[in-house]
Amino acid sequence: MRYDEIKGFLHGGDYNAEQWLDRPEILAEDIRLMKEAGVNAVTLGVFSWAMYEPRENEFHFEWLDNLMDSLWENGIHVILATPSGGKPPWLIKKYPHIMRTDQNRIRHLYGERENHCNSNSIYREKVLQIDRLLAERYAHHPALILWHISNEMYGTCHCEDCQQNFRKWLKNKYTTIDKLNQEYWSVFWSHRYDDFDEIESPAPHGETAVHGLALDYQRFYSDLSIDFLKQEIAAVKEYNPQIPVTTNLFHFNCGIDITKLCRILDIVSWDSYPKWHCGTDLQTEWESAVEASFGFDFCRSQKNAPFLLMESTPSNTNNAPVCKLKRPGMHMLSAMQAIASGSDSVQYFQWRKSRGAYEKFHGAVISHNGSAETRVFKDVCAVGRQLQELCDVRGAVTRSRAALIYDWNTMRALEEQKSLRRNQRGLEEIIREHYKALLKNYISIDIIDQTSDFMKYNFIAAPMLYLFLPGTADKIRQFVEKGGTFVLTFYSGLVNENDLAYECMPPYSLNDVLGLSVEETDALTDGEYNTLLYQDKRYKVSHYCDLIHDSSAEMLSAYEKDFYAGMPAVTRNHFGKGAAYYIACRPEEDFLYHFYRDILRSIGIPAIIDSAYVEDVMVKERVQGDTRYQFLMNFAAVPRIIHGIELAGYETKIIKGIMAVRSYNDFHGRVLARLPDVSI
Ligand code: GLA
Ligand code: ZN
């Protein structure tokens, strides 16, 4: 069956059936319980290589034939993985160079998973062989709806093959060694290269000082990983191009530029494991909810389309600092949060707990006791029923007029750079603060990078956009000129794409757009604050303060302390048909909330729901044709009231409304009719 012909959401998860092949009664019971739980899609084969090919070139697929057939006969779809995430021991015994060499130049022994070298030609050959055999056999199987390529790819390798490939990649990028020397500023400490062959990837006991090199190595390895996936995708598509492909992403900082990676996928998918109930205030789960929401919004924004929640735990994980159980109500709430944010699935890791090894106590739908009379199983059944009721929401989209830039190149460059605060620039937390402030304003937010199309938004915020790729400054200029509202903050536009400082006062090439130039940036010690006044309220400012040299922009707020008291801390500049704001420092979150509220109101981006932020309540929206679904979610264990609607602890209410105008451009039109609330 085709993926897009399926009615309603996917519900299911990783089914490691290969662990139970000698227990036919368990496999039969699994299908019975899946049907009881409303499971309609399972992921097979993520770690099945050793069962497919127990010895080199000896293949056994009969067990998968039977499994796929029996799932299909029972109405359960299959997401079939390629097994490259985990490999059998015989492979490494014979070809030890497949194992990754770490940055200390130590080649790893057989063990663990997802630790192969992406340059290794034998590994590629072996993976492609098994991928082709799987595709040849199953690409037209009626149960197959999606390929799950590899598993949570991450990390880098530093072996000799990778060094050679890196040098090729560099030659291709710079053409001449002189150009590379210039961009790396390698005369510094006499690190000037005379030949590409002298270049080695960074190492703790080797090169750490050339930032352009470190950044390029990350980019090279990201490209190599993407190339590896591309080959796998091509192998399975050879047999049936109609079956879409995904790979399960799990972290923005996984060593791959995942925005770039998403371009080669048909569907984006995400593994989400927020640390529910681990905070200091056990009454509220707001911070974990924000973390999960950020991942979801990121995934949805990549293709402006629904994504899949590929893994989540129905109870606890086994790898958190404290492996808390999900409190009653949290499983439903976290599932609804994924749906509210644009997921077309709720999938779990894992269906059945393994009896041994690393994950034997990781949460699962079915525990070692095999019982359906458990709290977790009942919770999963309740989600299954709920997803069926909501089936019309499948495929609904979210149209955001606002976006936040979280940029991989900037993140990688800031990790290397030495300044501000040792070992910790705080980009991730800074981005999170701005995200939270926007989220609390109850608007839909896309999370994009500097390569994205800016023109489809009315409002873009770019906190700490340290590195500008070629063309970024022009894109910002045009965006503002044509009527957009852009917010830039401290420490933006300092270096070019190779981490080479611009010869100007930042932000590079935007001084006229912002109406200012930055002369210096002060770093504050822990616990040290400056303050600013905004709308008669005083707010704390921490960590970083830009000192503005020259400003023709309107000063919205000034620093109150230190030798730069009176200098601009927040400004606005009208440019072309739009406006460019500058936040020169890191103000507390409450400031950002109010500041963004004022901007969003002034440019007419209405909230999904007309309410000031109600503590712990998150609001999301999906739109299907002319029907809008507003999800009101309470992440507190106690009741909250928003817009006159009461939400019990951990409750989600879904308001279904008809939009005034069918056109997406106008989707923020007045709600004409309110249907009765659906309460969960
Ligand atoms: C990841 C992996 C899974 C499993 C889970 C456990 O998401 O993809 O195989 O190990 O973590 O949380
Ligand atoms: Zn390698």
XYZ file of C-alpha atoms and ligand atoms in Angstrom:
693
model
C 0.000 0.000 0.000
C 1.203 3.506 -0.670
C 2.158 5.610 2.297
C -0.096 8.497 1.290
C -3.115 6.243 0.812
C -3.145 5.224 4.458
C -6.040 6.750 6.334
C -5.157 8.305 9.650
C -2.016 8.350 11.716
C 0.656 5.694 12.050
C 0.799 4.111 15.482
C 3.325 1.468 16.421
C 7.098 1.368 16.613
C 10.323 -0.597 16.476
C 9.513 -4.278 16.467
C 12.689 -6.264 17.074
C 11.080 -9.556 16.082
C 14.455 -11.088 15.203
C 15.004 -11.515 18.952
C 12.034 -13.891 19.172
C 12.266 -16.053 16.080
C 12.500 -19.242 18.146
C 9.292 -18.284 19.962
C 6.433 -18.480 17.445
C 3.867 -18.185 20.233
C 5.335 -14.773 21.146
C 5.242 -13.567 17.546
C 1.580 -14.615 17.333
C 0.785 -12.924 20.632
C 2.508 -9.741 19.409
C 0.128 -9.460 16.496
C -2.877 -10.041 18.732
C -1.709 -7.337 21.140
C -0.807 -4.920 18.348
C -4.369 -5.110 17.088
C -5.686 -4.565 20.590
C -3.491 -1.463 20.971
C -4.513 0.037 17.632
C -1.042 -0.464 16.177
C -1.005 -0.160 12.402
C 2.712 0.283 11.565
C 5.876 -1.360 12.833
C 9.508 -0.812 11.958
C 11.361 -4.021 11.154
C 14.962 -4.918 10.599
C 16.816 -1.987 12.169
C 19.328 -4.383 13.735
C 18.696 -7.613 11.789
C 21.850 -7.948 9.697
C 23.187 -10.922 11.679
C 19.902 -12.740 11.141
C 19.824 -11.989 7.417
C 23.474 -12.895 6.832
C 24.863 -15.030 9.665
C 27.936 -15.857 7.589
C 29.366 -13.968 4.658
C 27.118 -14.315 1.602
C 24.759 -16.802 3.266
C 21.350 -15.153 3.318
C 18.150 -15.990 5.203
C 15.067 -13.934 4.545
C 12.364 -16.583 5.042
C 11.683 -15.380 8.572
C 11.069 -11.869 7.288
C 8.851 -13.199 4.480
C 6.638 -14.860 7.078
C 6.611 -11.848 9.339
C 5.786 -9.348 6.592
C 3.014 -11.616 5.320
C 1.452 -12.131 8.684
C 1.615 -8.421 9.564
C -0.013 -7.572 6.265
C -2.762 -10.185 6.733
C -3.507 -8.475 10.028
C -3.643 -4.976 8.595
C -0.310 -3.801 9.992
C 2.000 -1.800 7.733
C 5.750 -2.213 7.684
C 8.481 0.403 7.744
C 11.509 -1.622 6.686
C 14.943 -0.535 7.804
C 18.223 -1.021 6.038
C 20.489 -2.689 8.585
C 23.590 -0.493 8.266
C 23.276 0.849 11.843
C 24.389 -2.478 13.384
C 26.727 -5.058 11.868
C 27.595 -8.700 12.582
C 30.946 -9.657 14.197
C 32.149 -11.767 11.246
C 32.224 -8.657 9.106
C 34.675 -6.850 11.370
C 36.774 -9.938 12.015
C 37.398 -10.148 8.308
C 37.434 -6.396 7.540
C 38.546 -4.560 10.714
C 39.027 -1.274 8.844
C 35.256 -0.885 8.661
C 35.362 0.232 12.285
C 35.660 3.932 12.905
C 38.973 5.525 13.914
C 38.342 8.191 16.522
C 39.963 11.600 16.768
C 42.748 10.113 18.913
C 43.516 7.938 15.873
C 42.468 4.768 17.655
C 40.552 2.303 15.534
C 37.673 0.795 17.461
C 37.177 -2.864 18.134
C 33.993 -4.660 17.196
C 31.118 -3.620 19.443
C 28.200 -1.250 19.917
C 26.602 0.133 16.737
C 26.512 3.071 14.286
C 30.298 3.269 14.437
C 31.442 2.353 10.957
C 33.631 4.474 8.721
C 31.576 6.135 6.008
C 34.532 6.091 3.600
C 35.109 2.369 3.814
C 34.425 0.900 0.392
C 33.937 -2.666 1.651
C 31.314 -1.523 4.125
C 29.527 0.391 1.412
C 29.624 -2.633 -0.845
C 28.318 -4.966 1.857
C 25.577 -2.565 2.909
C 24.466 -1.993 -0.660
C 24.425 -5.721 -1.317
C 22.072 -6.382 1.560
C 19.978 -3.286 0.791
C 19.491 -4.510 -2.773
C 18.548 -7.993 -1.635
C 15.979 -6.537 0.738
C 14.610 -4.190 -1.900
C 14.470 -6.881 -4.551
C 12.464 -9.070 -2.217
C 10.198 -6.565 -0.472
C 9.980 -3.358 -2.505
C 6.619 -4.486 -3.874
C 5.372 -6.246 -0.771
C 1.919 -4.845 0.055
C 2.858 -4.309 3.717
C 5.791 -2.015 2.896
C 5.032 1.702 3.180
C 8.399 3.310 3.906
C 12.153 2.660 3.965
C 13.940 3.563 7.185
C 17.514 4.064 6.016
C 20.105 3.141 8.643
C 19.589 4.376 12.203
C 20.423 7.625 13.987
C 23.602 8.330 12.019
C 26.093 10.434 13.904
C 29.784 11.089 14.513
C 32.971 11.186 12.481
C 35.879 8.960 11.541
C 39.542 9.940 11.201
C 41.059 6.908 9.453
C 43.481 7.106 6.540
C 40.676 6.652 3.971
C 38.794 9.515 5.542
C 41.937 11.685 5.485
C 42.326 11.009 1.768
C 38.708 11.791 1.086
C 38.962 14.943 3.177
C 41.912 16.157 1.095
C 39.942 15.502 -2.105
C 36.999 17.405 -0.683
C 39.306 20.335 0.173
C 40.885 20.359 -3.289
C 37.465 20.468 -4.779
C 36.443 23.349 -2.544
C 39.580 25.530 -2.714
C 41.260 24.380 -5.948
C 44.629 25.781 -4.818
C 46.501 25.446 -1.562
C 47.075 29.217 -1.544
C 43.373 29.854 -1.445
C 43.020 27.408 1.458
C 45.903 29.071 3.342
C 44.262 32.419 2.877
C 40.881 31.258 4.184
C 42.436 29.354 7.094
C 44.759 32.265 7.974
C 47.332 29.507 8.365
C 50.378 31.725 8.539
C 49.310 32.035 12.163
C 51.741 29.956 14.301
C 53.453 29.081 11.031
C 50.809 26.552 10.032
C 51.008 27.447 6.359
C 50.449 24.369 4.152
C 52.473 23.762 1.042
C 50.461 20.831 -0.248
C 47.028 19.310 0.348
C 48.818 16.111 1.435
C 50.060 17.881 4.567
C 46.536 18.298 5.837
C 45.261 16.092 8.672
C 41.875 16.261 10.312
C 41.774 17.953 13.752
C 42.879 15.906 16.774
C 43.226 16.643 20.491
C 46.920 15.708 20.231
C 47.257 17.432 16.843
C 45.620 20.422 15.198
C 43.005 22.306 17.176
C 44.007 25.880 16.363
C 42.892 26.324 12.751
C 39.184 26.983 13.008
C 38.509 26.931 9.272
C 39.990 23.436 9.147
C 37.849 22.188 12.024
C 34.725 23.581 10.390
C 35.620 22.081 7.023
C 36.221 18.667 8.580
C 32.713 18.732 10.022
C 31.306 19.768 6.677
C 33.297 17.135 4.844
C 32.149 14.388 7.177
C 28.573 15.603 7.033
C 28.734 15.440 3.216
C 30.281 11.977 3.433
C 27.507 10.742 5.726
C 24.876 12.216 3.423
C 26.598 10.534 0.476
C 26.491 7.214 2.329
C 22.760 7.605 2.866
C 22.276 8.679 -0.741
C 23.822 5.419 -1.931
C 21.540 3.434 0.322
C 18.526 5.391 -0.904
C 19.466 4.794 -4.533
C 19.875 1.055 -3.851
C 16.365 0.602 -2.459
C 14.735 2.989 -4.946
C 16.161 0.975 -7.832
C 13.486 -1.640 -7.168
C 10.516 0.621 -6.534
C 10.903 4.392 -6.649
C 7.360 4.805 -5.288
C 8.308 3.780 -1.763
C 9.367 6.893 0.181
C 12.513 7.007 2.316
C 13.371 8.488 5.674
C 16.111 8.217 8.257
C 15.465 8.768 11.934
C 17.091 11.996 13.103
C 17.627 12.623 16.770
C 19.856 15.570 17.467
C 20.733 18.833 15.792
C 24.391 18.494 16.822
C 24.948 14.900 15.640
C 27.847 15.640 13.311
C 25.648 15.986 10.217
C 24.125 19.130 8.782
C 20.640 17.722 9.091
C 18.988 20.546 7.180
C 21.084 19.462 4.211
C 20.379 15.810 4.943
C 16.611 16.379 4.968
C 16.777 17.459 1.329
C 17.537 13.890 0.219
C 14.676 12.394 2.248
C 11.062 12.059 1.177
C 9.817 12.253 4.752
C 11.548 13.675 7.815
C 11.427 11.558 10.953
C 12.542 12.211 14.503
C 13.295 10.292 17.698
C 12.133 12.228 20.736
C 13.071 11.406 24.310
C 12.341 14.397 26.550
C 13.275 13.908 30.182
C 9.780 14.079 31.592
C 9.490 14.554 35.358
C 13.224 15.065 35.889
C 13.027 18.794 36.620
C 13.279 20.341 40.045
C 9.615 21.368 40.006
C 7.678 18.154 39.577
C 4.428 20.053 39.177
C 5.412 21.270 35.726
C 6.966 19.815 32.626
C 7.288 23.047 30.681
C 11.030 22.853 29.979
C 10.839 19.280 28.686
C 7.809 20.208 26.629
C 9.735 23.090 25.060
C 12.629 20.780 24.245
C 10.314 18.295 22.532
C 8.440 21.067 20.747
C 11.657 22.510 19.357
C 12.592 19.175 17.751
C 9.102 18.801 16.298
C 8.971 22.334 14.916
C 12.405 21.830 13.398
C 11.299 18.638 11.633
C 8.050 20.107 10.377
C 9.846 23.166 8.997
C 12.305 21.152 6.913
C 9.759 20.325 4.255
C 6.895 22.468 5.372
C 5.040 19.222 5.762
C 4.076 16.670 8.373
C 6.922 14.551 9.737
C 6.954 11.245 11.608
C 7.667 10.736 15.276
C 9.690 7.568 14.674
C 10.681 6.752 18.238
C 9.472 7.750 21.676
C 9.154 5.785 24.857
C 5.770 4.629 26.106
C 7.125 4.661 29.676
C 10.739 5.394 30.636
C 14.114 5.173 28.931
C 17.103 3.347 30.356
C 19.617 6.057 29.582
C 18.423 9.219 31.351
C 20.282 10.401 34.462
C 17.137 9.344 36.322
C 14.844 6.928 34.477
C 11.486 8.252 35.660
C 8.238 6.624 34.645
C 5.784 8.725 32.712
C 3.199 9.939 35.216
C -0.471 9.082 34.508
C -1.651 11.332 31.698
C 1.815 12.133 30.357
C 1.831 9.467 27.695
C -1.327 10.832 26.107
C -0.144 14.422 26.479
C 3.266 13.763 24.916
C 1.662 11.846 22.047
C -0.786 14.691 21.444
C 2.070 17.193 21.535
C 3.754 15.400 18.634
C 0.497 15.360 16.662
C -0.189 19.005 17.501
C 3.253 19.952 16.209
C 2.831 18.277 12.831
C 3.653 14.606 13.322
C 1.650 12.077 11.341
C 2.600 9.277 13.701
C 3.201 8.173 17.252
C 5.821 5.418 17.089
C 7.630 3.843 19.998
C 10.950 2.400 20.798
C 10.114 -0.409 21.420
C 7.254 -2.830 20.998
C 8.595 -5.629 23.230
C 11.400 -5.449 25.802
C 14.412 -7.584 25.020
C 15.400 -10.052 27.740
C 19.101 -9.347 27.656
C 21.787 -6.820 26.787
C 21.871 -3.042 26.797
C 18.207 -2.177 26.490
C 16.520 -4.930 28.485
C 15.049 -2.372 30.883
C 14.245 0.346 28.348
C 10.535 1.136 28.286
C 8.410 -0.845 25.839
C 4.759 -1.383 25.052
C 5.011 -5.011 26.198
C 7.183 -5.749 29.179
C 8.940 -8.983 30.185
C 5.744 -10.141 31.854
C 3.994 -10.168 28.456
C 0.810 -8.830 30.017
C -1.828 -6.612 28.470
C -3.029 -5.725 31.956
C -0.311 -3.146 32.533
C -0.589 0.591 32.969
C 1.715 1.193 29.991
C -0.201 -1.115 27.655
C -3.482 0.545 28.612
C -1.946 3.989 28.034
C -0.803 2.893 24.588
C -4.286 1.516 23.780
C -5.783 4.862 24.795
C -3.443 6.688 22.426
C -4.365 4.195 19.684
C -8.073 4.987 20.149
C -7.432 8.715 20.257
C -5.420 8.657 17.039
C -8.267 6.854 15.318
C -10.685 9.541 16.449
C -8.373 12.241 15.157
C -7.719 10.531 11.811
C -8.948 13.562 9.842
C -6.007 15.586 11.143
C -3.487 13.320 9.367
C -1.709 15.349 6.697
C -2.802 18.698 8.148
C -0.123 21.366 7.847
C 1.087 24.288 9.916
C 1.580 27.601 8.187
C 3.980 29.836 10.065
C 4.511 33.459 9.274
C 7.351 33.592 11.781
C 10.659 31.759 11.773
C 13.648 31.357 14.039
C 17.112 30.699 12.627
C 19.120 27.894 14.217
C 22.057 27.381 11.957
C 24.354 24.349 11.881
C 27.334 26.219 10.415
C 27.112 28.877 13.110
C 26.761 26.250 15.799
C 29.836 24.355 14.617
C 31.897 27.526 14.251
C 30.945 28.791 17.714
C 31.969 25.463 19.207
C 35.487 26.009 17.927
C 35.950 29.682 18.530
C 37.880 31.016 21.494
C 36.392 34.101 23.065
C 33.453 35.286 25.122
C 33.325 32.459 27.680
C 35.708 29.518 27.702
C 34.224 26.248 26.491
C 30.745 27.589 26.468
C 29.178 30.059 24.105
C 25.659 28.999 25.042
C 24.156 29.152 21.545
C 21.737 26.326 22.161
C 20.351 27.911 25.348
C 20.181 31.327 23.698
C 18.213 29.946 20.762
C 15.964 28.131 23.234
C 15.262 31.371 25.141
C 14.130 33.119 21.981
C 12.116 30.098 20.895
C 10.351 29.921 24.245
C 9.498 33.604 24.122
C 7.940 33.175 20.679
C 6.154 29.982 21.668
C 4.650 31.701 24.695
C 3.171 34.242 22.321
C 1.120 31.379 20.892
C 2.176 31.728 17.296
C 3.346 28.956 14.966
C 7.118 29.081 14.501
C 9.271 27.468 11.841
C 12.864 26.647 12.673
C 15.069 27.294 9.679
C 18.705 27.951 8.824
C 20.391 30.682 6.812
C 20.079 28.686 3.581
C 16.254 28.660 3.847
C 13.901 30.795 1.825
C 13.256 33.902 3.959
C 10.632 35.429 1.717
C 7.782 33.200 2.814
C 7.867 34.700 6.305
C 6.867 38.085 7.699
C 9.057 37.821 10.749
C 12.436 36.192 11.329
C 14.586 36.159 14.466
C 18.263 35.210 14.219
C 19.917 35.041 17.641
C 23.723 35.047 17.620
C 24.138 34.437 13.887
C 27.924 34.552 14.211
C 28.797 33.148 10.773
C 27.360 34.437 7.508
C 27.328 32.131 4.511
C 27.783 33.825 1.124
C 24.587 35.681 0.298
C 23.103 35.716 3.811
C 23.606 39.439 4.372
C 21.911 40.144 1.030
C 19.027 37.858 1.873
C 18.451 39.714 5.143
C 18.700 43.062 3.349
C 16.154 42.064 0.716
C 13.847 40.548 3.294
C 13.729 43.804 5.255
C 13.635 45.985 2.164
C 10.543 44.164 0.906
C 8.690 44.588 4.187
C 9.917 41.836 6.501
C 10.739 42.283 10.169
C 14.115 40.875 11.129
C 15.553 40.572 14.640
C 19.287 40.119 14.932
C 21.181 39.902 18.204
C 24.679 40.378 19.641
C 27.619 38.612 18.066
C 26.168 38.302 14.576
C 27.863 38.620 11.206
C 31.447 38.448 12.521
C 32.966 35.842 10.218
C 32.597 34.475 6.717
C 31.735 30.899 5.809
C 35.286 29.764 6.628
C 35.347 31.445 10.021
C 37.535 34.277 8.748
C 36.751 37.573 10.476
C 35.263 40.287 8.299
C 37.245 43.497 8.069
C 34.460 45.700 9.324
C 32.381 46.480 12.352
C 29.691 43.806 12.480
C 27.088 42.845 11.494
C 28.794 42.388 8.151
C 27.272 44.308 5.292
C 24.174 45.163 7.293
C 25.186 48.382 9.075
C 22.742 50.438 7.020
C 19.952 47.859 7.401
C 20.329 47.792 11.195
C 21.394 51.414 11.458
C 24.353 50.542 13.674
C 27.782 49.019 13.908
C 29.236 47.023 16.768
C 32.635 47.925 18.133
C 33.178 45.427 20.966
C 31.442 42.659 22.904
C 31.739 42.406 26.664
C 31.414 39.035 28.425
C 29.864 39.000 31.894
C 30.926 36.639 34.676
C 28.475 34.132 36.170
C 25.951 35.964 38.311
C 26.921 39.362 36.886
C 24.144 41.460 35.359
C 23.543 44.643 33.532
C 19.989 45.923 33.281
C 17.762 47.626 30.795
C 14.423 49.399 30.992
C 11.722 48.453 28.531
C 8.138 49.719 28.722
C 8.842 50.951 32.276
C 9.984 47.542 33.442
C 13.529 46.693 34.426
C 15.039 43.481 33.035
C 18.307 41.697 33.743
C 20.875 41.195 31.047
C 23.571 38.513 31.323
C 26.521 36.893 29.561
C 27.079 39.201 26.565
C 26.751 42.897 25.819
C 27.628 44.393 22.458
C 28.915 47.942 22.576
C 27.476 49.844 19.688
C 29.847 52.269 18.039
C 27.573 54.311 15.982
C 23.833 54.165 15.717
C 21.307 55.958 13.629
C 18.675 53.443 14.714
C 15.937 54.299 17.152
C 17.038 53.317 20.661
C 14.294 51.283 22.349
C 16.312 50.598 25.443
C 19.733 51.396 26.905
C 22.147 49.694 29.275
C 21.851 51.036 32.793
C 25.192 50.014 34.277
C 28.922 49.798 33.779
C 31.012 52.062 31.589
C 28.537 51.554 28.751
C 25.491 52.782 30.681
C 23.341 54.830 28.344
C 24.517 53.030 25.226
C 21.883 51.264 23.097
C 20.860 47.769 24.210
C 17.840 47.337 21.931
C 17.214 49.232 18.693
C 14.881 49.460 15.729
C 15.656 50.686 12.270
C 13.159 51.193 9.478
C 14.687 50.118 6.214
C 12.879 49.893 2.889
C 9.374 48.673 3.645
C 10.407 46.696 6.717
C 12.205 46.972 10.023
C 15.378 45.548 11.514
C 15.659 45.166 15.285
C 18.872 44.585 17.179
C 19.128 43.075 20.654
C 22.694 43.839 21.698
C 22.682 41.611 24.785
C 21.205 38.488 26.369
C 18.158 39.715 28.272
C 16.091 37.535 30.557
C 13.331 35.517 28.945
C 10.517 37.693 30.223
C 11.900 40.638 28.293
C 11.973 38.567 25.110
C 8.375 37.491 25.639
C 7.130 41.079 25.938
C 9.418 42.415 23.251
C 8.277 39.802 20.740
C 4.658 40.278 21.715
C 4.929 43.977 20.853
C 6.634 43.301 17.533
C 4.214 40.544 16.498
C 1.234 42.756 17.322
C 2.702 45.709 15.484
C 3.076 43.701 12.269
C -0.252 41.926 12.595
C 0.781 38.327 13.185
C -2.117 37.130 15.305
C -1.765 34.460 17.941
C -3.352 31.040 17.381
C -5.405 31.812 20.449
C -6.019 35.284 21.766
C -4.447 34.955 25.176
C -1.456 36.089 27.138
C 0.805 33.204 28.107
C -0.789 30.946 30.678
C 1.894 29.163 32.654
C 2.664 25.662 31.336
C 0.085 25.828 28.561
C 1.344 25.261 25.020
C -0.763 25.977 21.952
C -0.247 24.589 18.460
C -2.252 24.612 15.271
C -2.689 22.379 12.232
C -4.784 23.198 9.205
C -6.547 20.764 6.899
C -8.284 22.398 3.948
C -10.430 25.049 5.591
C -10.514 23.366 8.960
C -8.158 24.392 11.706
C -7.318 22.337 14.745
C -6.051 24.199 17.759
C -4.365 22.063 20.386
C -4.328 23.484 23.902
C -1.973 21.439 26.085
C -1.445 21.753 29.805
C 2.006 20.594 30.918
C 1.238 21.191 34.574
C -0.077 18.431 36.817
C -2.701 20.878 38.082
C -5.555 22.618 36.199
C -5.028 25.761 34.134
C -7.478 28.087 32.401
C -6.770 29.594 29.006
C -9.163 31.854 27.146
C -11.949 30.722 29.489
C -11.278 27.057 28.716
C -10.331 24.875 31.642
C -7.643 22.254 31.171
C -7.184 19.591 33.825
C -3.651 18.515 34.774
C -1.826 17.164 31.669
C -4.968 17.612 29.597
C -5.125 18.399 25.872
C -8.185 20.056 24.383
C -8.603 20.264 20.666
C -10.729 23.005 19.192
C -11.921 22.399 15.698
C -12.868 25.498 13.796
C -13.686 26.523 10.271
C -11.481 29.174 8.770
C -12.953 32.256 7.270
C -11.037 31.907 4.042
C -9.840 28.782 2.355
C -6.644 30.280 0.992
C -3.565 29.498 3.029
C -2.328 33.055 2.750
C -5.283 34.137 4.726
C -5.450 31.323 7.154
C -5.289 33.615 10.127
C -8.805 34.719 9.245
C -11.528 34.899 11.864
C -12.905 31.576 13.105
C -16.481 31.436 11.831
C -17.744 28.525 13.784
C -16.609 26.761 16.872
C -17.523 23.136 17.136
C -17.751 21.487 20.530
C -14.399 20.965 22.197
C -12.879 17.527 21.990
C -11.311 16.798 25.325
C -8.694 14.170 25.987
C 17.680 5.390 19.886
C 17.841 4.188 18.975
C 17.050 3.005 19.418
C 17.117 2.827 20.911
C 16.659 4.091 21.593
C 16.649 3.990 23.107
O 16.681 6.226 19.560
O 17.539 4.481 17.640
O 17.554 1.865 18.754
O 18.427 2.535 21.276
O 17.550 5.122 21.237
O 16.213 5.182 23.699
Zn 37.207 6.478 8.097
